[in-house]
Coordinates of C-alpha atoms and ligand atoms in Angstrom, one line a residue:
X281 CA -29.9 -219.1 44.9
X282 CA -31.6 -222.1 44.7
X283 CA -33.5 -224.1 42.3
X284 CA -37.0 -224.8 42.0
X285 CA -37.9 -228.4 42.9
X286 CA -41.2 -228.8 41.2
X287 CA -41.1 -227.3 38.0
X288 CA -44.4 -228.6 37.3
X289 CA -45.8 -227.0 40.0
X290 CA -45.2 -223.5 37.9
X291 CA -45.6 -225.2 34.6
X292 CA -42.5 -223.6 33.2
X293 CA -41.6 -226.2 30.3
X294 CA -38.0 -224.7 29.4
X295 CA -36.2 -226.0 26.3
X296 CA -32.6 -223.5 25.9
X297 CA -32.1 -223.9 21.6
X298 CA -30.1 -220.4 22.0
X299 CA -27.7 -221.8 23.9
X300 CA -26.2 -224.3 21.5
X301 CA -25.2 -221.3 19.4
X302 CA -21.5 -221.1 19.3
X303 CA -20.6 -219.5 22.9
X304 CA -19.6 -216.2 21.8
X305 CA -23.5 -215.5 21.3
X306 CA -23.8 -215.3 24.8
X307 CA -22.9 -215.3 28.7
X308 CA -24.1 -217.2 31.2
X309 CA -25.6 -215.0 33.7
X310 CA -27.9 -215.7 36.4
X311 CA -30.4 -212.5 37.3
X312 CA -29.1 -210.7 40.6
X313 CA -31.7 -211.3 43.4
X314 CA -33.7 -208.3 44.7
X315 CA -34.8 -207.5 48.2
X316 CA -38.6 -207.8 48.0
X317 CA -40.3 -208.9 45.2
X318 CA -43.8 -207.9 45.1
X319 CA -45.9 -209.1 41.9
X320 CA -48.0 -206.0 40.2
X321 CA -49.4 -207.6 37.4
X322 CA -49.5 -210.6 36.0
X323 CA -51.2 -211.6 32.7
X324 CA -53.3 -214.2 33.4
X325 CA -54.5 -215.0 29.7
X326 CA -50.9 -215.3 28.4
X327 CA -50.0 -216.9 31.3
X328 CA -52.5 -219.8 30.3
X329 CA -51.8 -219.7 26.6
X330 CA -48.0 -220.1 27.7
X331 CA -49.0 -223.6 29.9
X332 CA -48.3 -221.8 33.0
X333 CA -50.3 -221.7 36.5
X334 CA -52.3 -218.6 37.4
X335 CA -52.1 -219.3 41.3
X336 CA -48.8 -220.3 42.0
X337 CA -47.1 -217.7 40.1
X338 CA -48.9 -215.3 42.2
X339 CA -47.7 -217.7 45.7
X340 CA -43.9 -216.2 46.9
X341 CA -41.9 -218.5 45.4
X342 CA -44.0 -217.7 41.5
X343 CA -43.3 -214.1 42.6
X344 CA -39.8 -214.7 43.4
X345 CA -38.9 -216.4 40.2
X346 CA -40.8 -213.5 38.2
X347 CA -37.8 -211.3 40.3
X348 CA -35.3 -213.6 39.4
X349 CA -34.5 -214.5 43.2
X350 CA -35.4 -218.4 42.1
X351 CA -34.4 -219.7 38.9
X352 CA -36.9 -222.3 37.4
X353 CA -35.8 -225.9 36.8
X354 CA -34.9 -226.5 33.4
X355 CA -34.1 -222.7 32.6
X356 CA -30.2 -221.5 31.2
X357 CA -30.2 -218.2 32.1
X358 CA -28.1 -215.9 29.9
X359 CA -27.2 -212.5 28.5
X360 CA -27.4 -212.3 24.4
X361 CA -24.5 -210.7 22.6
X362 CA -25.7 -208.2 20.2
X363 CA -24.1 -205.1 18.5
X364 CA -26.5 -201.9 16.9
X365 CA -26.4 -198.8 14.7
X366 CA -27.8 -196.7 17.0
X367 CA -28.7 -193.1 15.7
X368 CA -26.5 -194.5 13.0
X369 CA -23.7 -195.5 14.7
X370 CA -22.4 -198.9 14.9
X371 CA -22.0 -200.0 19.2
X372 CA -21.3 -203.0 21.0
X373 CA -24.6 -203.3 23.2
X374 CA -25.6 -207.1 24.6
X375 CA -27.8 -207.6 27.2
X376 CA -27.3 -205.2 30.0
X377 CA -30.2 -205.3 31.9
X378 CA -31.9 -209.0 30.7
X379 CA -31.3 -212.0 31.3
X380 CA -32.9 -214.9 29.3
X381 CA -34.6 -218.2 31.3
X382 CA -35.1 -219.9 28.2
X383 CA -37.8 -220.9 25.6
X384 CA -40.6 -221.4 27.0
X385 CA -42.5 -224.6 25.1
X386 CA -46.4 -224.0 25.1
X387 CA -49.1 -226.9 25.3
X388 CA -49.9 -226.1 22.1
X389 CA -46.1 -226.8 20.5
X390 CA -45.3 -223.0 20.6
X391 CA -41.9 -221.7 21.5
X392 CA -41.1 -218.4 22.9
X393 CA -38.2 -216.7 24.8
X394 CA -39.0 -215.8 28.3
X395 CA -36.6 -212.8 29.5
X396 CA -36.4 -210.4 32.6
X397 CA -35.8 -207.1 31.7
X398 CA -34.3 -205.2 34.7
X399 CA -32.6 -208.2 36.3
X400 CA -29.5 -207.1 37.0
X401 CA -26.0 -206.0 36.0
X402 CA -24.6 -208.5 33.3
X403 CA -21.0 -208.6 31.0
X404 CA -22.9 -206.5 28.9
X405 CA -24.1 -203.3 31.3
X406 CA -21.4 -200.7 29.9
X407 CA -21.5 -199.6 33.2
X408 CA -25.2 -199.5 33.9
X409 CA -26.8 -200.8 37.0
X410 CA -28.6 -203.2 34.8
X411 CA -32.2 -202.4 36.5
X412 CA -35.3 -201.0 35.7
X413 CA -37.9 -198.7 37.1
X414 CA -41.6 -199.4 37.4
X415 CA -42.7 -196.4 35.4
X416 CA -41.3 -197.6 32.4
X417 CA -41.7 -201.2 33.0
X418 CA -45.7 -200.5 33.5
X419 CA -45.7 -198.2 29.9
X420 CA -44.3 -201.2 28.1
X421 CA -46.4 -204.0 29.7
X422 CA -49.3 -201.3 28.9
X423 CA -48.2 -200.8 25.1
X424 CA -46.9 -203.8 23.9
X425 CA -50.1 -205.6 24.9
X426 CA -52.2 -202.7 23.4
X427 CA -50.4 -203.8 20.2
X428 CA -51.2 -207.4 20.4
X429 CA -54.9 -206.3 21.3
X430 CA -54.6 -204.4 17.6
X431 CA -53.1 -206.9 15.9
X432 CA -49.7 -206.0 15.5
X433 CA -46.7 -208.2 15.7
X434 CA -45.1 -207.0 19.0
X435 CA -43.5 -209.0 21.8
X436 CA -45.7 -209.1 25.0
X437 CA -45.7 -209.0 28.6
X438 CA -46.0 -211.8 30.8
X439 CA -46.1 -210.1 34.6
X440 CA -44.5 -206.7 36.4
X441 CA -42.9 -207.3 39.4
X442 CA -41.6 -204.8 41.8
X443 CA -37.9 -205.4 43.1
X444 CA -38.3 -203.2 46.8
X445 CA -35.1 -201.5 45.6
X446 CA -34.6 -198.0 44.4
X447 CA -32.9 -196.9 40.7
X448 CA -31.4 -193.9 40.8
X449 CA -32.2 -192.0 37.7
X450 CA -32.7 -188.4 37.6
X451 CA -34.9 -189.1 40.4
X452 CA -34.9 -192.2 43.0
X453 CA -37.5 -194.3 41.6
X454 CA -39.0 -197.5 42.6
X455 CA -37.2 -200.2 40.8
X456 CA -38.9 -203.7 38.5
X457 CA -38.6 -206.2 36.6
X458 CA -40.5 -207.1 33.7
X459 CA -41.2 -210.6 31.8
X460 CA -40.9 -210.3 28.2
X461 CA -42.7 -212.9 26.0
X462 CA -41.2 -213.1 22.4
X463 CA -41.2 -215.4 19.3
X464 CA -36.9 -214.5 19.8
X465 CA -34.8 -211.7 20.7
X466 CA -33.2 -212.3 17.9
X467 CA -32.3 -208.7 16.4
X468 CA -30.5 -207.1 13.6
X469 CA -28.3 -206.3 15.7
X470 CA -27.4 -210.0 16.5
X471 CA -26.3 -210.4 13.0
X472 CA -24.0 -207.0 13.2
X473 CA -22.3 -208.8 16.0
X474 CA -21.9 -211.8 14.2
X475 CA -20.6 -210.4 11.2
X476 CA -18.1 -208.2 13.1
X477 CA -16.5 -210.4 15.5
X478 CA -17.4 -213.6 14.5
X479 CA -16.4 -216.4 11.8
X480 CA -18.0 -217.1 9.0
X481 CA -19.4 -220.5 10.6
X482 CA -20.4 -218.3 13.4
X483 CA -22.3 -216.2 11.3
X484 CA -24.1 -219.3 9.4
X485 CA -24.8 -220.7 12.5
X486 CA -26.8 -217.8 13.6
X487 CA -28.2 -217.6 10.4
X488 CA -29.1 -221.1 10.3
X489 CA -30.8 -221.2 13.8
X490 CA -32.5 -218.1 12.7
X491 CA -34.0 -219.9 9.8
X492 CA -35.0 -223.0 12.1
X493 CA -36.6 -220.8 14.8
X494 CA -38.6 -218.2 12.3
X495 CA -38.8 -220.2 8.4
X496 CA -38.4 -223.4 9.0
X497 CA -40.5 -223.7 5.4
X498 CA -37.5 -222.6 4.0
X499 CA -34.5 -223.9 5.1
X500 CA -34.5 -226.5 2.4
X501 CA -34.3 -223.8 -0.4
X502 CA -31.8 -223.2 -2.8
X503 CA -30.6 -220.1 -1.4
X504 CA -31.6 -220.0 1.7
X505 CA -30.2 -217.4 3.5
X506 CA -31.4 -214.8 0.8
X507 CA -34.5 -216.3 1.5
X508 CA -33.7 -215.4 5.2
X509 CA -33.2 -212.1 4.2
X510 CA -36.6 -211.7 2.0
X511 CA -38.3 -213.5 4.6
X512 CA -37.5 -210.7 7.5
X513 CA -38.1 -208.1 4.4
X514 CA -41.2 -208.9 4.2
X515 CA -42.1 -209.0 7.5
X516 CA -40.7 -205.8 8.6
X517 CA -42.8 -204.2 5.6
X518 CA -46.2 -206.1 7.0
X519 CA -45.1 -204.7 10.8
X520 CA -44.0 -200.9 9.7
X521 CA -47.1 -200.6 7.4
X522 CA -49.4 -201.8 10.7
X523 CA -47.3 -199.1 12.9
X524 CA -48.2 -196.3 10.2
X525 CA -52.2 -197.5 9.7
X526 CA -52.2 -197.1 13.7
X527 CA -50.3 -194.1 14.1
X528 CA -47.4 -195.7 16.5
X529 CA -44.2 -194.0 16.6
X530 CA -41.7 -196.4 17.9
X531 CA -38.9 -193.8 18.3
X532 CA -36.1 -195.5 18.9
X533 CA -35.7 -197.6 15.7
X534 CA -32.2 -198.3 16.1
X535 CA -30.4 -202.2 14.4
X536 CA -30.5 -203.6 18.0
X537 CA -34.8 -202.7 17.9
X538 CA -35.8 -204.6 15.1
X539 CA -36.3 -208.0 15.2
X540 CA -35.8 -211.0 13.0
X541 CA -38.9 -212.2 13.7
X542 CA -40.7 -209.3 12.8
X543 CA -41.9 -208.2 15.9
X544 CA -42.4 -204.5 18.0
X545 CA -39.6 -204.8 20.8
X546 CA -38.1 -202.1 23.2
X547 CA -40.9 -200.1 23.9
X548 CA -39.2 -197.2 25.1
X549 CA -39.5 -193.6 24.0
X550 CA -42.5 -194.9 21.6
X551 CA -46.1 -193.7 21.5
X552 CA -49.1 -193.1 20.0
X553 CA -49.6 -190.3 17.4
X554 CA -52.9 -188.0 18.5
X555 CA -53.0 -185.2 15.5
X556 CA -52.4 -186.2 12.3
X557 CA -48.3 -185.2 11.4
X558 CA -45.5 -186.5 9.6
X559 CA -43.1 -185.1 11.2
X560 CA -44.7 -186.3 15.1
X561 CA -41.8 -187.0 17.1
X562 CA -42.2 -187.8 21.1
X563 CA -38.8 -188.9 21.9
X564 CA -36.8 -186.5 23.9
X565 CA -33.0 -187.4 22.5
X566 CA -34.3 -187.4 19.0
X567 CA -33.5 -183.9 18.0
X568 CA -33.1 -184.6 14.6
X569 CA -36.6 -186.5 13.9
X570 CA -34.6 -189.4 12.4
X571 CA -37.6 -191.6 13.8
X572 CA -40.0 -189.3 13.3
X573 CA -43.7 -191.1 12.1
X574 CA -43.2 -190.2 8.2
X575 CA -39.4 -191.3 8.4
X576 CA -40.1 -195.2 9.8
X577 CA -40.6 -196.8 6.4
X578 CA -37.1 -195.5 5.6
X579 CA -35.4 -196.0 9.0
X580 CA -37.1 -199.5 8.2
X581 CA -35.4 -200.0 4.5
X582 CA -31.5 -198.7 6.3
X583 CA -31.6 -201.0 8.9
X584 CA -33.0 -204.1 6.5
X585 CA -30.1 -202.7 4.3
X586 CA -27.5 -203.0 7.3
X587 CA -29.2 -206.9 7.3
X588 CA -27.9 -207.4 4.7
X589 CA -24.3 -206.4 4.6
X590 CA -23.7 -209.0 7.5
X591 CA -25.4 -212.0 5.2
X592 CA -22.9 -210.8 2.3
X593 CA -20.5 -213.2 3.5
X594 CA -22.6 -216.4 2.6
X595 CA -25.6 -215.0 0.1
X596 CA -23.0 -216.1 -2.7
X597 CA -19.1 -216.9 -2.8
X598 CA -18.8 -214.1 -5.8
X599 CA -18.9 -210.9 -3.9
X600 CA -20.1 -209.0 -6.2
X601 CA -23.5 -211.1 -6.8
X602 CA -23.9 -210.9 -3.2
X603 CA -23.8 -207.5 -3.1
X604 CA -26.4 -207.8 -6.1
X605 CA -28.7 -210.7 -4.7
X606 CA -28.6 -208.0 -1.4
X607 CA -30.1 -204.9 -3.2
X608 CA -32.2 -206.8 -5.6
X609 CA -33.7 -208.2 -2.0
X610 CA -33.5 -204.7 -0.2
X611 CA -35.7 -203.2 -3.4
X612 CA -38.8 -205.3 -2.4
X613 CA -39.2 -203.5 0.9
X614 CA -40.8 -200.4 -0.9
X615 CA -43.0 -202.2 -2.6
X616 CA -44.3 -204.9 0.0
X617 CA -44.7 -201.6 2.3
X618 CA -46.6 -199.8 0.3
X619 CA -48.9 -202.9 -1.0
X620 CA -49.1 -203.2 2.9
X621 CA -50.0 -199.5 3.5
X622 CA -52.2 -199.1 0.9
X623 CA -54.5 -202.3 1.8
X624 CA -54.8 -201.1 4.9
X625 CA -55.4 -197.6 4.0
X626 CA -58.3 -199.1 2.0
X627 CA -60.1 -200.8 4.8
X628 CA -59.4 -197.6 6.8
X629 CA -61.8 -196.4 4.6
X630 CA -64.0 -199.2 3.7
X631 CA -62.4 -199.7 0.3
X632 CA -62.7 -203.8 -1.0
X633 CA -61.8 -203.2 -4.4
X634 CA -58.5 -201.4 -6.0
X635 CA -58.8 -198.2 -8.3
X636 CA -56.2 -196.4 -9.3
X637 CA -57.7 -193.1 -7.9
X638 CA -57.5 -194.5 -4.2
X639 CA -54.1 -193.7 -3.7
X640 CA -55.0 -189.7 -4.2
X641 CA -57.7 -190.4 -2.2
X642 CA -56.2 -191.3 0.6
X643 CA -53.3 -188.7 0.5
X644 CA -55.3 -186.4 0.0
X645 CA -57.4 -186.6 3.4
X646 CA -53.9 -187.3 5.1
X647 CA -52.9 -183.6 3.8
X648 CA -56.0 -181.8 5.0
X649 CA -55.7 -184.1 8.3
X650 CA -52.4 -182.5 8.6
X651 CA -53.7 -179.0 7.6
X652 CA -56.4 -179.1 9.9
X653 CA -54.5 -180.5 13.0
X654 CA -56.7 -183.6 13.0
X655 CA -56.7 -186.2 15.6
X656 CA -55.7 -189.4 13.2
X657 CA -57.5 -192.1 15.2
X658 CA -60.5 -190.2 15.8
X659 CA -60.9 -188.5 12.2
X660 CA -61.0 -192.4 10.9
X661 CA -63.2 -193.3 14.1
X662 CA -65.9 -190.6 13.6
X663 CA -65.8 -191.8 9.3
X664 CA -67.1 -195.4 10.6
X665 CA -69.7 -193.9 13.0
X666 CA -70.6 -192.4 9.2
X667 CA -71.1 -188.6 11.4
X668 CA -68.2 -186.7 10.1
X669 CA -69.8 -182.9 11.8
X670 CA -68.0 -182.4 14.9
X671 CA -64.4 -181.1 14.5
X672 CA -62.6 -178.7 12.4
X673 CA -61.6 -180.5 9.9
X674 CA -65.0 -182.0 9.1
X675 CA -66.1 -177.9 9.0
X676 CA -63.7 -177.3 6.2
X677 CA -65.1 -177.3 2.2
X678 CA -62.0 -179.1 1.6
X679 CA -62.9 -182.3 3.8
X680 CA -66.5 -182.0 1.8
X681 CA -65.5 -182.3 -1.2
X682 CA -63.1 -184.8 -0.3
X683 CA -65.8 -186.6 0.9
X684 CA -68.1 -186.7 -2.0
X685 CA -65.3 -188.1 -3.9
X686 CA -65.1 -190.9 -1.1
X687 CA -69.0 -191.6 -0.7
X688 CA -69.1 -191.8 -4.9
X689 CA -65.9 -194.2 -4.8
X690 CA -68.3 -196.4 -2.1
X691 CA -71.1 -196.1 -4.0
X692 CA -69.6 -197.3 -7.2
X693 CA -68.1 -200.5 -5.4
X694 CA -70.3 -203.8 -5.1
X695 CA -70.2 -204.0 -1.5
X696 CA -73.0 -202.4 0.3
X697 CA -72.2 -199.0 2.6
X698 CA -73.5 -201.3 5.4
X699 CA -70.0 -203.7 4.3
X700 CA -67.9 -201.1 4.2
X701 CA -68.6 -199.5 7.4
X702 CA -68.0 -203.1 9.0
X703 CA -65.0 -203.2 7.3
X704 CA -63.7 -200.0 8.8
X705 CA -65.0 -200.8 12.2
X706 CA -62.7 -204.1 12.1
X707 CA -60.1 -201.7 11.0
X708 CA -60.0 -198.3 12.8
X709 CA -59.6 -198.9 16.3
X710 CA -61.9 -196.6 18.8
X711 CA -59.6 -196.7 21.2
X712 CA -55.7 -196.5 21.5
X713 CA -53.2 -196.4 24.6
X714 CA -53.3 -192.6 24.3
X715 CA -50.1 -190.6 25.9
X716 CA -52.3 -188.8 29.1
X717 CA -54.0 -191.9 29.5
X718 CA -50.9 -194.0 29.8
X719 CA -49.0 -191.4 31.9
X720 CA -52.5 -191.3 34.3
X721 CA -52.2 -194.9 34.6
X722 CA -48.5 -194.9 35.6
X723 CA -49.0 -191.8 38.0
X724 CA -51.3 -193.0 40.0
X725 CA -49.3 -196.8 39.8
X726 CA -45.2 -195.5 40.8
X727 CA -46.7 -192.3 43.0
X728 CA -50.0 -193.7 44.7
X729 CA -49.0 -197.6 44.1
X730 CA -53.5 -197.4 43.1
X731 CA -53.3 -199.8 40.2
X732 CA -56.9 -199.7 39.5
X733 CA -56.4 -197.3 36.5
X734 CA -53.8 -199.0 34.7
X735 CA -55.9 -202.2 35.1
X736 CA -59.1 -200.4 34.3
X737 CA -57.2 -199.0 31.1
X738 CA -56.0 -202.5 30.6
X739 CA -59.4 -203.7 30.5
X740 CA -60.3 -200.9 27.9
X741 CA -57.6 -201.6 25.3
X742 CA -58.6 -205.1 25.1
X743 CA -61.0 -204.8 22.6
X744 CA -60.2 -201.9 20.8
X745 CA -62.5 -202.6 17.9
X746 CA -65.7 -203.0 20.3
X747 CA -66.9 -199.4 19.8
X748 CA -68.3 -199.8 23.4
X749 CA -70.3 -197.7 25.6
X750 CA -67.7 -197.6 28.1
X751 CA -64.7 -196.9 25.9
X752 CA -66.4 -193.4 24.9
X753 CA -64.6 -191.7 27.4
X754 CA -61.2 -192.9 26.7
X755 CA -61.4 -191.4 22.9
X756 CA -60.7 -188.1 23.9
X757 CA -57.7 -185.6 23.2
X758 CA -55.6 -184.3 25.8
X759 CA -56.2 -180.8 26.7
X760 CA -54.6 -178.5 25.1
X761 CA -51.3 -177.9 26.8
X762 CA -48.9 -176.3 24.8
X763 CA -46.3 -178.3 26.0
X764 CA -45.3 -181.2 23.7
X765 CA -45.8 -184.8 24.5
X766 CA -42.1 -186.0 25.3
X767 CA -41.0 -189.5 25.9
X768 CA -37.6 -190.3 27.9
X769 CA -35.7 -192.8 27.0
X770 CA -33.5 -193.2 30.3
X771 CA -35.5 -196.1 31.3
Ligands
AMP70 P1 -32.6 -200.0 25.0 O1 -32.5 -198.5 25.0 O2 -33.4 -200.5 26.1 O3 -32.8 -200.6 23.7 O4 -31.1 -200.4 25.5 C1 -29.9 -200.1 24.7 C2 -28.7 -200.9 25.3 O5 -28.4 -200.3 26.6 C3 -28.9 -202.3 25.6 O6 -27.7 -203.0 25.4 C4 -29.4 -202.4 27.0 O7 -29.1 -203.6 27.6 C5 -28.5 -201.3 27.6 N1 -29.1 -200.7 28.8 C6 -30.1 -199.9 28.9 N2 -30.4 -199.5 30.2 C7 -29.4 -200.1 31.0 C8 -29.1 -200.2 32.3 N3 -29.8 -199.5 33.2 N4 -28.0 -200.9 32.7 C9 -27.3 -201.6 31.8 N5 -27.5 -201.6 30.5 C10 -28.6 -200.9 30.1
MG71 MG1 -33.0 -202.3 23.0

């Protein structure tokens, strides 16, 4: 392998802050070179936002490092060491299939991990072949930067790349590699692994470079790793509350998938809800619904809650005010959740002010949503087009008198109706990364190697607040199948 001479000439600007983490973080690993990298998508506005050059990553040697064949000049590549509670149960995981470059350091002072996901068998595989196929590579690029394009916190993709090599899963696929943008990969699950196997310097090291990477505000405080902890609290309630208002089921929420930084990762068996349930689950090993849509805020609060047991060590020298400084912490996630939830629930419905009725309000449409079978996006899509007439739902004198109580609630606010259909349009999306859409997109990408519909789709899910002309046909339902949507998670 060899190195890059001109990292200018790619624009990579890599600083490597992980690696001064005590070693046992990580393993120096370089990716495992492929046979024929061929670049499938590249995205060219976070490219530019990163500092990086449109053209040359698309030349073979930009394609090549995207594969992992070339490693850029300045980068450190490694595999992290993390642990998980995966369906509950505590594992050692690590990187077995990504390798991280390095942090990327933007023109604009920005620094974000850059890490190939599929790139190869690392200390961590467990036996895996440490690849990737393009299916599922394509579905997260897809996702994760229909997220960003709805304002969620989510971790982004940079470029797809084929490798020319096959993955054998239950079928011979065509195997890739993906490029992962994030703020860290720093995960719960790091902080299991710290608090397992590692000192206690270990652990404050981790915690102290978490702290300088994510809060640097408040480093300085008192406390400061409690602060740590409230910090990631509090973002974890802002991200679950967004998944909920959208109707994203992440379905695989295990320690190792949740970030520090309060960003989506791991976008594997996830997917957007269509009707209106509680109990949606798309995710083919999760028999038991533990990630089921209505379940996430408290899948949310146990793994925060599994946070904190590995901070115990150094929240206070007195174990026993640990443990209290912990829960008194952990208690705040139900209430910054539902603050979060219901805020947003009010500008789903063009709510500004806050009256103690809403909350019934709003539960109460949910309900006959869920009676009725109602699609969730396009129930709240057809209330901003203020035409509520064409489904069955809208038929029902339940959803009419619900909705006299709404129109008097607007009528008795300040704001004009005009306002508060505005406000919903900036906050119900008209369109989504639906399931058949996504799965049309990667058909006719891994079987017919067309890529026009995943870029046209793309394209679509850019705006999803533009309530355009074009996007009309991308609102509907799937047909009626009777089979359930099901997402694999042997990606
Ligand atoms: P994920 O389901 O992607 O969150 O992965 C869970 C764990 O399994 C992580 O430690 C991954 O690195 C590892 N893993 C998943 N797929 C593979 C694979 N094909 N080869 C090696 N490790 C894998
Ligand atoms: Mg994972």
């Amino acid at each position: 392998m060899t190195n890059l001479k001109e990292e200018t000439q790619f624009g990579w600007n890599f600083e490597n802050s992980y690696s001064l983490l005590p070693k046992s973080f990580y393993s120096c690993q370089n990716p495992i070179p492929v046979t024929s990298p061929e670049l499938i998508i590249l995205n060219s506005p976070l490219a530019t936002s990163l500092g990086l050059n449109i053209e040359e990553l698309k030349s073979k040697d930009g394609e090549a490092g995207l594969a992992g064949n070339l490693v850029p000049e300045g980068a450190l590549p490694l595999a992290q060491a993390y642990a998980g509670h995966q369906f509950g149960h505590f594992t050692m995981l690590g990187d077995g299939r990504a390798i991280l470059l390095g942090e990327q350091m933007t023109p604009s002072g920005e620094r974000f991990d850059i890490q190939l996901k599929g790139s190869g068998q690392t200390p961590f595989s467990r036996g895996g072949d440490g690849r990737a196929a393009l299916g599922p590579m394509l579905r997260e690029y897809i996702i994760s930067e229909a997220m960003y394009a709805l304002g969620i916190p989510t971790t982004r993709s940079l470029a797809v790349v084929k490798t020319g090599e096959p993955v054998i899963r239950e079928m011979v696929l065509p195997g890739a590699i993906l490029t992962r943008v994030a703020a860290s990969h720093l995960r719960v699950g790091t902080f299991e692994y710290a608090a397992k196997w590692g000192s206690k310097d270990e652990l404050r090291a981790l915690a102290d470079y978490a702290l300088q990477r994510h809060f640097p505000n408040i480093e300085d405080d008192e406390n400061c790793y409690l602060s740590l902890l409230k910090q990631v609290i509090k973002r974890q309630a802002e991200l679950i509350a967004k998944w909920q208002l959208f109707g994203f089921i992440h379905g695989v929420m295990n320690t190792d998938n949740m970030t520090i930084s309060g960003e989506t990762i791991d976008f594997g068996p996830c997917a957007f809800m269509d009707e209106y349930d509680e109990n949606t689950v798309f995710s083919s090993i999760d028999t038991q619904g533990r990630y089921a849509y209505g379940n996430q805020p408290h899948i949310a609060a146990w793994n925060l809650a599994r946070l904190a047991e590995t901070l115990l060590p150094i929240l206070d020298d007195n174990q026993d005010q640990a443990v209290q400084l912990a829960q008194e912490a952990l208690l705040d996630f139900n209430k910054l959740f539902n603050r979060n939830l219901l805020t947003g629930m009010r500008a789903k419905l063009g709510l500004f002010n806050e009256e103690e009725g809403d909350v019934l309000l709003i539960g109460d449409l949910l309900s006959i949503m869920q009676k009725y079978h109602a699609d969730y996006t396009n129930t709240f899509r057809a209330l901003t087009f203020d035409n509520p007439t064409d489904t069955v739902l809208f038929g029902t004198q339940e959803f009419k008198e619900w909705y006299q109580k709404w129109q008097s609630r607007l009528s008795g606010q300040q704001e004009t109706k005009c306002s508060a259909l505005e406000l919903m349009r900036n906050s119900n999306p008209a369109v989504i990364p639906r399931n058949h859409r996504v799965e049309a997109a990667l058909e006719a990408a891994v079987k017919n190697e067309d890529y026009h519909v995943m870029e046209r789709f793309l394209d679509i899910l850019k705006e999803p607040f533009a309530y355009s002309q074009e996007q009309e046909e991308f609102t509907s339902m799937p047909e009626p199948s009777g089979i359930p949507y099901r997402t694999f998670c042997g990606t």
